PDB file of C-alpha atoms in Angstrom:
ATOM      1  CA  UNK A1298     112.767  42.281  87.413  1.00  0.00           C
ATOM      2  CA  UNK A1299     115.798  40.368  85.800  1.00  0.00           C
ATOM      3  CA  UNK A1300     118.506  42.089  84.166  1.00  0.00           C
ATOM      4  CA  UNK A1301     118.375  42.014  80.342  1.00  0.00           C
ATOM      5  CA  UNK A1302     121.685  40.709  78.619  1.00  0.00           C
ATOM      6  CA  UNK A1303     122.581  40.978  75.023  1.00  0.00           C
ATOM      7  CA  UNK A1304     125.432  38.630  74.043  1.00  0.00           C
ATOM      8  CA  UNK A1305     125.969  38.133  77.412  1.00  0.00           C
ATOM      9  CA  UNK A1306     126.555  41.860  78.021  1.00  0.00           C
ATOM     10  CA  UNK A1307     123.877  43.910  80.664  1.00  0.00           C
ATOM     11  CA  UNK A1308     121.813  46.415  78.212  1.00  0.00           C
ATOM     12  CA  UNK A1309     118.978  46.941  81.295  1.00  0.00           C
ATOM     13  CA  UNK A1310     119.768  46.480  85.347  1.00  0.00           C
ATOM     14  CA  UNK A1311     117.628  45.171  87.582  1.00  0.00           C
ATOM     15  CA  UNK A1312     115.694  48.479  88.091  1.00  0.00           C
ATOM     16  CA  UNK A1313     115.253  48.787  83.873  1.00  0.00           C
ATOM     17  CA  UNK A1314     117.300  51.270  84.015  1.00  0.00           C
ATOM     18  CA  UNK A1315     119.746  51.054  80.807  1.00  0.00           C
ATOM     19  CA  UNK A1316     123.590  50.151  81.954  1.00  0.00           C
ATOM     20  CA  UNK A1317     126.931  51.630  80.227  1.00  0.00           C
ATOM     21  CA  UNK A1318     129.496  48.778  80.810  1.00  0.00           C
ATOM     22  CA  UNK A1319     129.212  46.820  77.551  1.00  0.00           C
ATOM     23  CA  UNK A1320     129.063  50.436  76.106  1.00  0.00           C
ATOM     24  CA  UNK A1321     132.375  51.004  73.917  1.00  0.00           C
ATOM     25  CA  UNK A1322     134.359  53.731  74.829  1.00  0.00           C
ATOM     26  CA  UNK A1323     133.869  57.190  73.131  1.00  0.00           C
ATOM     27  CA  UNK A1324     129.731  56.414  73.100  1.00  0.00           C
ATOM     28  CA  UNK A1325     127.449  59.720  74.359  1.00  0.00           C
ATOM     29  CA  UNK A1326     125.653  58.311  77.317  1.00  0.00           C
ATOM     30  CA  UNK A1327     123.823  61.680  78.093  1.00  0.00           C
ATOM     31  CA  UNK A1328     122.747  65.067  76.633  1.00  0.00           C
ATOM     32  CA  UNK A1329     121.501  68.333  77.784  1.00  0.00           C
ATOM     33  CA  UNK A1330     120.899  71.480  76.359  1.00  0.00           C
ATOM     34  CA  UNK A1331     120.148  75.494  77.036  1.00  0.00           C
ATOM     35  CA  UNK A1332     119.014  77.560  74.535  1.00  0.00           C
ATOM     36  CA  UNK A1333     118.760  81.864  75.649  1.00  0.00           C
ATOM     37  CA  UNK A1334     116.724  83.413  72.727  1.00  0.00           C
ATOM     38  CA  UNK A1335     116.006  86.664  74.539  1.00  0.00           C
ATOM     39  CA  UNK A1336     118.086  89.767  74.935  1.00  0.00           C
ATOM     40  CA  UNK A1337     120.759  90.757  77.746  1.00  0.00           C
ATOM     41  CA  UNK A1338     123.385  93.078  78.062  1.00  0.00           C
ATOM     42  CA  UNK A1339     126.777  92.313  80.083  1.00  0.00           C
ATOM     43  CA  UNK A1340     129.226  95.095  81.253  1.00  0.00           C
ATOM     44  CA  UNK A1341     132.527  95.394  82.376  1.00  0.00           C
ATOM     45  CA  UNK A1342     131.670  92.822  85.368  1.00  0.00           C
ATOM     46  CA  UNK A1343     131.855  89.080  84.297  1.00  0.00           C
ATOM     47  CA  UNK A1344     128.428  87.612  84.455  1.00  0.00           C
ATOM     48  CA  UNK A1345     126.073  84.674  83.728  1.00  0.00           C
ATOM     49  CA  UNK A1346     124.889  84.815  80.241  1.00  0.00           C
ATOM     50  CA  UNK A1347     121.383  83.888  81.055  1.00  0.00           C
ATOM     51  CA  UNK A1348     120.117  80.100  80.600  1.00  0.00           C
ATOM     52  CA  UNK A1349     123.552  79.054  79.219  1.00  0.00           C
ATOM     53  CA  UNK A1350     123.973  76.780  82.124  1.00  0.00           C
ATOM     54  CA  UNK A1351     123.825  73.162  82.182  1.00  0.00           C
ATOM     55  CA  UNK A1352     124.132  70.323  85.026  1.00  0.00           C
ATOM     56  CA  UNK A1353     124.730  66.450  84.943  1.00  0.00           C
ATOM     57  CA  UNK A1354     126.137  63.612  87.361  1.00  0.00           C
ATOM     58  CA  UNK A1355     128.339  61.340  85.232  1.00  0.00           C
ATOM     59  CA  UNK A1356     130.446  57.961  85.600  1.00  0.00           C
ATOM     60  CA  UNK A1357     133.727  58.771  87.459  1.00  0.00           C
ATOM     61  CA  UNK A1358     136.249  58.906  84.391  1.00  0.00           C
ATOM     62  CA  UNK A1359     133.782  59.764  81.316  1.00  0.00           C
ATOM     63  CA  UNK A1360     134.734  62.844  79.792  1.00  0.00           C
ATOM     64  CA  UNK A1361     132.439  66.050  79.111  1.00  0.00           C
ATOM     65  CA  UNK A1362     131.558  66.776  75.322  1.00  0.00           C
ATOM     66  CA  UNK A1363     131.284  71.272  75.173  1.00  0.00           C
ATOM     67  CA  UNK A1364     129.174  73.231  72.236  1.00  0.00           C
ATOM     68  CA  UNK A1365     128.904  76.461  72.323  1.00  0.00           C
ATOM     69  CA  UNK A1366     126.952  78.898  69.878  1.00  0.00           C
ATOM     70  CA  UNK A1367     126.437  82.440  71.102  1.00  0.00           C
ATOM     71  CA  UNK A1368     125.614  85.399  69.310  1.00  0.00           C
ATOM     72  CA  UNK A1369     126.589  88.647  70.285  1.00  0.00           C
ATOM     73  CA  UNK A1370     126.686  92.285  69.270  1.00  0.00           C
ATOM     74  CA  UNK A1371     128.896  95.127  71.388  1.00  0.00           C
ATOM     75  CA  UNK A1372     128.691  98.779  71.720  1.00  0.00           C
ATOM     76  CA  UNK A1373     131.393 100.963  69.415  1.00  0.00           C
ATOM     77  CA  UNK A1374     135.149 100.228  70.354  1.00  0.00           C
ATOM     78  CA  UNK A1375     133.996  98.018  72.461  1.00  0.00           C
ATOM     79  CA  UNK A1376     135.823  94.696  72.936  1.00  0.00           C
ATOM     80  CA  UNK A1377     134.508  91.733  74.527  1.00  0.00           C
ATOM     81  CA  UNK A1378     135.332  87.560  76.285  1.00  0.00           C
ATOM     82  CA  UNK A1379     133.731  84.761  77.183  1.00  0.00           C
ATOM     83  CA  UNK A1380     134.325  82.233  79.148  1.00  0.00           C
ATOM     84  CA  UNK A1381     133.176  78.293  79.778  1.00  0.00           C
ATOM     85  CA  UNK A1382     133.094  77.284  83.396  1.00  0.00           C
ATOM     86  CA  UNK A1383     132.060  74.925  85.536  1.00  0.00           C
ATOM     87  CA  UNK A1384     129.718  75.590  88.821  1.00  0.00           C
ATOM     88  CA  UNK A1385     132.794  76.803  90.869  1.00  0.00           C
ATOM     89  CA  UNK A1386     133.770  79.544  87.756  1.00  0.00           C
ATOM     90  CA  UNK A1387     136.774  78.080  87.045  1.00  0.00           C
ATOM     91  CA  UNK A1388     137.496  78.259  83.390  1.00  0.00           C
ATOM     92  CA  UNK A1389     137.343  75.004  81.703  1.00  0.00           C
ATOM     93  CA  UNK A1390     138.887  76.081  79.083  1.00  0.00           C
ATOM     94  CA  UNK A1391     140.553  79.345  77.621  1.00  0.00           C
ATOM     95  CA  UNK A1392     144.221  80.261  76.019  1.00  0.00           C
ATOM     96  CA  UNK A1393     147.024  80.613  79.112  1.00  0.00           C
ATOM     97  CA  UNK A1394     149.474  82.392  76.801  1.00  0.00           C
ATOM     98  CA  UNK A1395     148.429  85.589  77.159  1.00  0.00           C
ATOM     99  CA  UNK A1396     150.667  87.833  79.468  1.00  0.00           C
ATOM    100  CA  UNK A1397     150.406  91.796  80.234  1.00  0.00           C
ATOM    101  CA  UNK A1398     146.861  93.151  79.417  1.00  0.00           C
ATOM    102  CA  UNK A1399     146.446  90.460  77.180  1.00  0.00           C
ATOM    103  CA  UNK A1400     143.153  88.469  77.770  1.00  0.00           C
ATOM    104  CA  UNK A1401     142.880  84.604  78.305  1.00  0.00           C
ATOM    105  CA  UNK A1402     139.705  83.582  77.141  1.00  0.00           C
ATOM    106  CA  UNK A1403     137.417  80.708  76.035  1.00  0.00           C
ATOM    107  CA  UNK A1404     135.897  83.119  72.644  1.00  0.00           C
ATOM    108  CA  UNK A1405     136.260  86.472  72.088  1.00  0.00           C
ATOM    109  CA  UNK A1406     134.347  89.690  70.063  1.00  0.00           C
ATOM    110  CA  UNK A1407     136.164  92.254  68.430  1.00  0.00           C
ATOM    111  CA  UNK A1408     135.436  95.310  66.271  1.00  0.00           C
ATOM    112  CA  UNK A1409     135.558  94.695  62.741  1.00  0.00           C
ATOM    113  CA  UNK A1410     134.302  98.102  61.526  1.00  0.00           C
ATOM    114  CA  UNK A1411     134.442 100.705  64.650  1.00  0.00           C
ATOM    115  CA  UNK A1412     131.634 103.035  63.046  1.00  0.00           C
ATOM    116  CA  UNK A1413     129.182  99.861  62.179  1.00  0.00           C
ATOM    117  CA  UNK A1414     130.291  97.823  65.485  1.00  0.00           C
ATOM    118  CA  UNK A1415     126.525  98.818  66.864  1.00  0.00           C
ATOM    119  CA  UNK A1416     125.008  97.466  64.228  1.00  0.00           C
ATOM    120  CA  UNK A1417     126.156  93.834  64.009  1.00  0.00           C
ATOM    121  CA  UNK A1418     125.659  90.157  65.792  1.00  0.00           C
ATOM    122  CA  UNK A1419     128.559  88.240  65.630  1.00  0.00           C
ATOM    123  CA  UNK A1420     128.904  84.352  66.236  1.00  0.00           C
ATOM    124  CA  UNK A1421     131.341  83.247  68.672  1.00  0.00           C
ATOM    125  CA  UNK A1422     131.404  79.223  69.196  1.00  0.00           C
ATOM    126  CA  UNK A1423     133.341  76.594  70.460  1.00  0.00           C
ATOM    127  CA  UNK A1424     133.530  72.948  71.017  1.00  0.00           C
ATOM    128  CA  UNK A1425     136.047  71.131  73.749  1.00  0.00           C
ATOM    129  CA  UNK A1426     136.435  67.421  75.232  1.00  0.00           C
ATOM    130  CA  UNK A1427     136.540  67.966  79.040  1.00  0.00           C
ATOM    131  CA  UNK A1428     137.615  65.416  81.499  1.00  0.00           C
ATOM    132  CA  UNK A1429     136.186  67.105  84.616  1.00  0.00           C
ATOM    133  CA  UNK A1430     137.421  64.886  87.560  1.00  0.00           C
ATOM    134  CA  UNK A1431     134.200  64.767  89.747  1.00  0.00           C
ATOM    135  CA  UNK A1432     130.742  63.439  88.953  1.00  0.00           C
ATOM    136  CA  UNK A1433     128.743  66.218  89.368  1.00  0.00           C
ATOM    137  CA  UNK A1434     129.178  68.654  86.938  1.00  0.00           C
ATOM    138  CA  UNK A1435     127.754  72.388  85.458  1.00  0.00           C
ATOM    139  CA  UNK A1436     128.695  74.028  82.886  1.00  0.00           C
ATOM    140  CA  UNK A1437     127.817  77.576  81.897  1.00  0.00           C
ATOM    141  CA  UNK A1438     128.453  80.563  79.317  1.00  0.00           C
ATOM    142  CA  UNK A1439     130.195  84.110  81.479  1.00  0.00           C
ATOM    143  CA  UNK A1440     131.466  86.936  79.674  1.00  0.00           C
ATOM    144  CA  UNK A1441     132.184  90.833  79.904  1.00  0.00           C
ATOM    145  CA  UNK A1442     133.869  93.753  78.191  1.00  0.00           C
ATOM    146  CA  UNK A1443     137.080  93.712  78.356  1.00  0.00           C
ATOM    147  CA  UNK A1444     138.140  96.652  76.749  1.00  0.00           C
ATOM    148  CA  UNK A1445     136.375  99.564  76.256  1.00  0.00           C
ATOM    149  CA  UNK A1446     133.362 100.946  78.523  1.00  0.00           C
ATOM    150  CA  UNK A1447     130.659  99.610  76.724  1.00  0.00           C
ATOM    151  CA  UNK A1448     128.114  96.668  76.730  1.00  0.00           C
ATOM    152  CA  UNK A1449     128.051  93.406  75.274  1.00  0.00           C
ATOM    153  CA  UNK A1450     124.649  92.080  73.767  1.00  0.00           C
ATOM    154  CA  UNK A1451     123.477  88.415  73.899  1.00  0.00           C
ATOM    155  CA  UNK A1452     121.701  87.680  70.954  1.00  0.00           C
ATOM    156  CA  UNK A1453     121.098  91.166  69.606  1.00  0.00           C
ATOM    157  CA  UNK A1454     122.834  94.854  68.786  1.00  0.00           C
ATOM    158  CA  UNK A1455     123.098  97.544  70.976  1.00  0.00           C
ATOM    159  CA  UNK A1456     120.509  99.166  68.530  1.00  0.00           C
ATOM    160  CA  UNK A1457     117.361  98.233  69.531  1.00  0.00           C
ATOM    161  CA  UNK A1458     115.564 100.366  66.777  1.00  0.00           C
ATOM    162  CA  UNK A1459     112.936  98.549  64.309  1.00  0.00           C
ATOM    163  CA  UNK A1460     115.609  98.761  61.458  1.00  0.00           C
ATOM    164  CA  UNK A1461     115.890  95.916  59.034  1.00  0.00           C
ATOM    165  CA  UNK A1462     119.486  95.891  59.837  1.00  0.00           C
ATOM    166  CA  UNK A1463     119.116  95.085  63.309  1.00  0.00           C
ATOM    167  CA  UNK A1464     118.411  91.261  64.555  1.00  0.00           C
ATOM    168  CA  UNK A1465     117.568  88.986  66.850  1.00  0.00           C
ATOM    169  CA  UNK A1466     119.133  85.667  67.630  1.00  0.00           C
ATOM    170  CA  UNK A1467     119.012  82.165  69.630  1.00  0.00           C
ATOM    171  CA  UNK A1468     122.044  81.147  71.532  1.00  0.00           C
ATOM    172  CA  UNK A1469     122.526  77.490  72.877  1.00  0.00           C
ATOM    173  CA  UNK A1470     125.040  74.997  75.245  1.00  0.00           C
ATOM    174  CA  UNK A1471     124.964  71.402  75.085  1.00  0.00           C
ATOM    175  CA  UNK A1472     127.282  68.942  76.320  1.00  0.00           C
ATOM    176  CA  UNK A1473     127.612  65.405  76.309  1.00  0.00           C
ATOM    177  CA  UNK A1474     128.753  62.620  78.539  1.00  0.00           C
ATOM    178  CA  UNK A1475     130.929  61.032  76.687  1.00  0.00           C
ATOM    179  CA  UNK A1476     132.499  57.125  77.940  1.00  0.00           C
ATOM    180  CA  UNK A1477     135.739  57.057  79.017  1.00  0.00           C
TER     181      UNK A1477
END
């Protein structure tokens, strides 16, 4: 098969496979997504958040397009972070000026009413350009308490009750190649 030009620019290779060079520059080449809609709770260990992790190979110089929605709920005086990182764990991005016991984090939760903490979902999101330097890339959601010795709660409270003030929610990651 022949490539396929339009105005003398390659649209389709060889193969038929669709080609990025007479792409202009800021243009979203790929997408992927993970939504978590069940329920998990994270300690005082940093872990996974579950199925907020995504993988894609991209074009040596393109940049990585982050959003992040999570929803999460925390046991009373109970304070919590999040971080976005790539498959090694190394933050992509989070606040550096934090010194002492102060946290750097990508998001954070924090009590707004100590009494009623157990009884809320919070949204914590985030979006970020990242220029990754490789070609193979992941990206996931981590977090943990990180004050307090309570839980954290994707997508839910700690109450599990069948109250009409308690809820369920639907957390999701996408990014975005994005041309360089």
């Amino acid at each position: 098969m022949a490539s396929i030009k339009f105005n003398n620019v390659e649209v389709f290779d060889s193969n038929g496979k669709v080609t990025t060079a007479g792409m202009p520059s800021e243009t979203i080449i790929q997408i992927k997504s993970a939504t978590f809609n069940g329920y998990q709770s994270i300690g005082t260990s940093i872990d996974d958040v579950t199925n907020l992790s995504c993988s894609m190979t991209i074009a040596s110089g393109n940049k990585v397009l982050i959003f992040v929605n999570l929803y999460s709920g925390q046991s009373q005086d109970t304070y919590g972070i999040f971080q976005i990182t790539d498959g090694s764990n190394n933050i992509i991005t989070k606040n550096t000026t934090g010194t002492g016991n102060i946290q750097n984090a990508s998001m954070s939760i924090s009590a707004y009413n100590i009494n009623n903490d157990i009884h809320t979902v919070k949204n914590q999101s985030l979006n970020f350009l990242w220029t990754p330097g490789v070609t193979s890339i992941t990206v996931k959601v981590r977090g943990e308490v990180s004050y307090g010795s309570g839980n954290l709660f994707i997508n839910g409270t700690q109450n599990t009750g069948n109250y009409g003030y308690n809820t369920r929610t639907v957390s999701n990651l996408t990014i975005m190649e994005v041309k360089a």
